[in-house]
Protein backbone atom coordinates (compact mmCIF):
# COMPACT_ATOMS: atom_id res chain seq x y z
CA UNK A 1 0.00 0.00 0.00
CA UNK A 2 1.61 3.18 -1.17
CA UNK A 3 0.70 6.44 0.54
CA UNK A 4 1.27 9.11 -2.10
CA UNK A 5 2.69 12.48 -1.14
CA UNK A 6 0.79 15.58 -2.21
CA UNK A 7 3.27 16.09 -5.07
CA UNK A 8 2.97 12.48 -6.25
CA UNK A 9 -0.82 12.70 -6.13
CA UNK A 10 -0.88 16.03 -7.96
CA UNK A 11 1.42 14.64 -10.66
CA UNK A 12 -1.35 12.20 -11.65
CA UNK A 13 -3.91 14.99 -12.18
CA UNK A 14 -4.46 16.16 -15.72
CA UNK A 15 -6.67 19.00 -16.84
CA UNK A 16 -9.42 18.87 -17.47
CA UNK A 17 -10.44 15.66 -15.71
CA UNK A 18 -13.73 14.10 -16.74
CA UNK A 19 -16.35 13.00 -14.23
CA UNK A 20 -17.17 9.29 -14.40
CA UNK A 21 -20.55 7.89 -13.32
CA UNK A 22 -20.04 6.54 -9.79
CA UNK A 23 -22.94 4.14 -10.34
CA UNK A 24 -21.15 2.47 -13.24
CA UNK A 25 -18.93 -0.57 -12.81
CA UNK A 26 -15.34 0.13 -11.75
CA UNK A 27 -12.60 -0.75 -14.25
CA UNK A 28 -11.38 -3.42 -11.79
CA UNK A 29 -11.92 -4.43 -8.15
CA UNK A 30 -9.91 -1.92 -6.10
CA UNK A 31 -11.59 -2.77 -2.77
CA UNK A 32 -8.97 -5.35 -1.68
CA UNK A 33 -6.35 -2.58 -1.94
CA UNK A 34 -8.59 -0.18 0.01
CA UNK A 35 -9.20 -2.79 2.72
CA UNK A 36 -5.44 -3.22 3.17
CA UNK A 37 -4.66 0.49 3.71
CA UNK A 38 -3.04 0.85 7.16
CA UNK A 39 -5.39 2.39 9.71
CA UNK A 40 -3.04 5.28 10.47
CA UNK A 41 -3.26 6.46 6.84
CA UNK A 42 -6.88 7.48 7.55
CA UNK A 43 -5.61 10.08 10.08
CA UNK A 44 -8.50 9.47 12.48
CA UNK A 45 -11.24 10.04 9.88
CA UNK A 46 -14.12 7.56 9.68
CA UNK A 47 -14.35 5.87 6.28
CA UNK A 48 -16.60 3.02 7.43
CA UNK A 49 -19.37 3.89 4.93
CA UNK A 50 -17.03 2.98 2.05
CA UNK A 51 -18.95 5.39 -0.18
CA UNK A 52 -17.50 6.34 -3.55
CA UNK A 53 -18.70 9.89 -4.17
CA UNK A 54 -16.58 10.97 -7.13
CA UNK A 55 -14.56 9.32 -9.88
CA UNK A 56 -12.36 11.40 -12.18
CA UNK A 57 -10.84 10.19 -15.43
CA UNK A 58 -7.61 11.99 -16.29
CA UNK A 59 -7.04 13.03 -19.90
CA UNK A 60 -3.93 10.84 -20.18
CA UNK A 61 -6.25 7.82 -20.36
CA UNK A 62 -4.11 6.07 -17.75
CA UNK A 63 -5.06 7.50 -14.37
CA UNK A 64 -8.41 7.52 -12.66
CA UNK A 65 -9.06 8.99 -9.21
CA UNK A 66 -11.65 7.29 -7.04
CA UNK A 67 -12.73 9.43 -4.07
CA UNK A 68 -14.11 7.62 -1.04
CA UNK A 69 -15.89 9.92 1.41
CA UNK A 70 -15.16 10.07 5.10
CA UNK A 71 -17.56 11.09 7.84
CA UNK A 72 -15.78 14.46 7.82
CA UNK A 73 -17.12 16.83 5.16
CA UNK A 74 -14.63 17.46 2.33
CA UNK A 75 -12.21 14.71 3.38
CA UNK A 76 -11.65 11.79 1.01
CA UNK A 77 -9.40 8.81 0.57
CA UNK A 78 -8.32 9.13 -3.05
CA UNK A 79 -7.27 5.96 -4.80
CA UNK A 80 -5.19 6.51 -7.91
CA UNK A 81 -5.91 3.76 -10.40
CA UNK A 82 -3.62 2.81 -13.26
CA UNK A 83 -6.00 1.67 -15.99
CA UNK A 84 -3.22 0.23 -18.19
CA UNK A 85 -2.09 -2.23 -15.55
CA UNK A 86 -5.46 -2.60 -13.76
CA UNK A 87 -3.76 -1.79 -10.49
CA UNK A 88 -3.83 0.84 -7.76
CA UNK A 89 -0.85 3.18 -8.03
CA UNK A 90 -1.39 4.44 -4.49
CA UNK A 91 -3.66 6.40 -2.19
CA UNK A 92 -3.75 9.91 -0.79
CA UNK A 93 -5.75 11.47 2.04
CA UNK A 94 -7.38 14.42 0.28
CA UNK A 95 -8.42 16.96 2.89
CA UNK A 96 -10.05 19.83 1.02
CA UNK A 97 -10.72 21.61 4.32
CA UNK A 98 -6.99 21.88 4.95
CA UNK A 99 -6.01 22.38 1.32
CA UNK A 100 -8.45 25.22 0.64
CA UNK A 101 -9.13 26.53 4.16
CA UNK A 102 -12.74 25.36 4.04
CA UNK A 103 -12.89 24.86 7.79
CA UNK A 104 -11.75 28.40 8.58
CA UNK A 105 -14.28 31.05 9.62
CA UNK A 106 -15.12 33.53 6.88
CA UNK A 107 -13.02 36.66 6.76
CA UNK A 108 -14.70 39.91 7.72
CA UNK A 109 -14.77 42.42 4.88
CA UNK A 110 -12.58 45.46 5.55
CA UNK A 111 -15.55 47.81 5.62
CA UNK A 112 -17.08 45.86 8.55
CA UNK A 113 -14.00 45.99 10.77
PDB file of N, CA and C in Angstrom, residues 1 6 19 21 30 35 40 43 45 47 55 57-58 69 71 73 77 91 93 102 108 113:
ATOM      1  N   UNK A   1       0.843  -1.158   0.000  1.00  0.00           N
ATOM      2  CA  UNK A   1       0.000   0.000   0.000  1.00  0.00           C
ATOM      3  C   UNK A   1       0.896   1.231   0.000  1.00  0.00           C
ATOM      4  N   UNK A   6       1.616  14.615  -1.485  1.00  0.00           N
ATOM      5  CA  UNK A   6       0.794  15.581  -2.210  1.00  0.00           C
ATOM      6  C   UNK A   6       1.343  15.805  -3.618  1.00  0.00           C
ATOM      7  N   UNK A  19     -15.590  13.734 -15.242  1.00  0.00           N
ATOM      8  CA  UNK A  19     -16.351  12.999 -14.229  1.00  0.00           C
ATOM      9  C   UNK A  19     -16.825  11.671 -14.819  1.00  0.00           C
ATOM     10  N   UNK A  21     -19.359   8.279 -14.071  1.00  0.00           N
ATOM     11  CA  UNK A  21     -20.549   7.895 -13.316  1.00  0.00           C
ATOM     12  C   UNK A  21     -20.157   6.943 -12.182  1.00  0.00           C
ATOM     13  N   UNK A  30     -10.930  -2.592  -6.906  1.00  0.00           N
ATOM     14  CA  UNK A  30      -9.906  -1.917  -6.102  1.00  0.00           C
ATOM     15  C   UNK A  30     -10.138  -2.077  -4.610  1.00  0.00           C
ATOM     16  N   UNK A  35      -9.087  -2.077   1.440  1.00  0.00           N
ATOM     17  CA  UNK A  35      -9.198  -2.790   2.718  1.00  0.00           C
ATOM     18  C   UNK A  35      -7.844  -3.008   3.388  1.00  0.00           C
ATOM     19  N   UNK A  40      -3.570   3.949  10.187  1.00  0.00           N
ATOM     20  CA  UNK A  40      -3.036   5.283  10.471  1.00  0.00           C
ATOM     21  C   UNK A  40      -3.044   6.195   9.239  1.00  0.00           C
ATOM     22  N   UNK A  43      -5.807   8.893   9.226  1.00  0.00           N
ATOM     23  CA  UNK A  43      -5.605  10.076  10.078  1.00  0.00           C
ATOM     24  C   UNK A  43      -6.795  10.360  10.998  1.00  0.00           C
ATOM     25  N   UNK A  45      -9.949   9.821  10.547  1.00  0.00           N
ATOM     26  CA  UNK A  45     -11.243  10.037   9.883  1.00  0.00           C
ATOM     27  C   UNK A  45     -11.970   8.704   9.719  1.00  0.00           C
ATOM     28  N   UNK A  47     -14.024   6.241   7.664  1.00  0.00           N
ATOM     29  CA  UNK A  47     -14.346   5.869   6.284  1.00  0.00           C
ATOM     30  C   UNK A  47     -15.197   4.606   6.239  1.00  0.00           C
ATOM     31  N   UNK A  55     -15.592  10.019  -9.099  1.00  0.00           N
ATOM     32  CA  UNK A  55     -14.564   9.323  -9.875  1.00  0.00           C
ATOM     33  C   UNK A  55     -14.174  10.266 -10.999  1.00  0.00           C
ATOM     34  N   UNK A  57     -11.706  10.752 -14.386  1.00  0.00           N
ATOM     35  CA  UNK A  57     -10.835  10.192 -15.425  1.00  0.00           C
ATOM     36  C   UNK A  57      -9.887  11.289 -15.884  1.00  0.00           C
ATOM     37  N   UNK A  58      -8.598  11.005 -15.853  1.00  0.00           N
ATOM     38  CA  UNK A  58      -7.614  11.987 -16.291  1.00  0.00           C
ATOM     39  C   UNK A  58      -7.449  11.900 -17.810  1.00  0.00           C
ATOM     40  N   UNK A  69     -15.566   8.905   0.412  1.00  0.00           N
ATOM     41  CA  UNK A  69     -15.886   9.924   1.408  1.00  0.00           C
ATOM     42  C   UNK A  69     -15.660   9.424   2.824  1.00  0.00           C
ATOM     43  N   UNK A  71     -16.482  10.466   7.073  1.00  0.00           N
ATOM     44  CA  UNK A  71     -17.555  11.087   7.840  1.00  0.00           C
ATOM     45  C   UNK A  71     -17.315  12.570   8.051  1.00  0.00           C
ATOM     46  N   UNK A  73     -16.859  16.165   6.448  1.00  0.00           N
ATOM     47  CA  UNK A  73     -17.121  16.826   5.163  1.00  0.00           C
ATOM     48  C   UNK A  73     -15.819  17.245   4.475  1.00  0.00           C
ATOM     49  N   UNK A  77     -10.531   9.658   0.875  1.00  0.00           N
ATOM     50  CA  UNK A  77      -9.395   8.811   0.571  1.00  0.00           C
ATOM     51  C   UNK A  77      -9.425   8.663  -0.943  1.00  0.00           C
ATOM     52  N   UNK A  91      -2.536   5.696  -2.804  1.00  0.00           N
ATOM     53  CA  UNK A  91      -3.656   6.399  -2.192  1.00  0.00           C
ATOM     54  C   UNK A  91      -3.158   7.680  -1.537  1.00  0.00           C
ATOM     55  N   UNK A  93      -4.693  10.868   1.227  1.00  0.00           N
ATOM     56  CA  UNK A  93      -5.750  11.470   2.036  1.00  0.00           C
ATOM     57  C   UNK A  93      -5.949  12.894   1.526  1.00  0.00           C
ATOM     58  N   UNK A 102     -11.280  25.415   3.962  1.00  0.00           N
ATOM     59  CA  UNK A 102     -12.745  25.358   4.036  1.00  0.00           C
ATOM     60  C   UNK A 102     -13.274  25.313   5.459  1.00  0.00           C
ATOM     61  N   UNK A 108     -13.839  38.737   7.648  1.00  0.00           N
ATOM     62  CA  UNK A 108     -14.704  39.909   7.719  1.00  0.00           C
ATOM     63  C   UNK A 108     -14.242  40.916   6.669  1.00  0.00           C
ATOM     64  N   UNK A 113     -14.920  46.079   9.629  1.00  0.00           N
ATOM     65  CA  UNK A 113     -13.996  45.993  10.774  1.00  0.00           C
ATOM     66  C   UNK A 113     -14.020  47.248  11.612  1.00  0.00           C
TER      67      UNK A 113
END
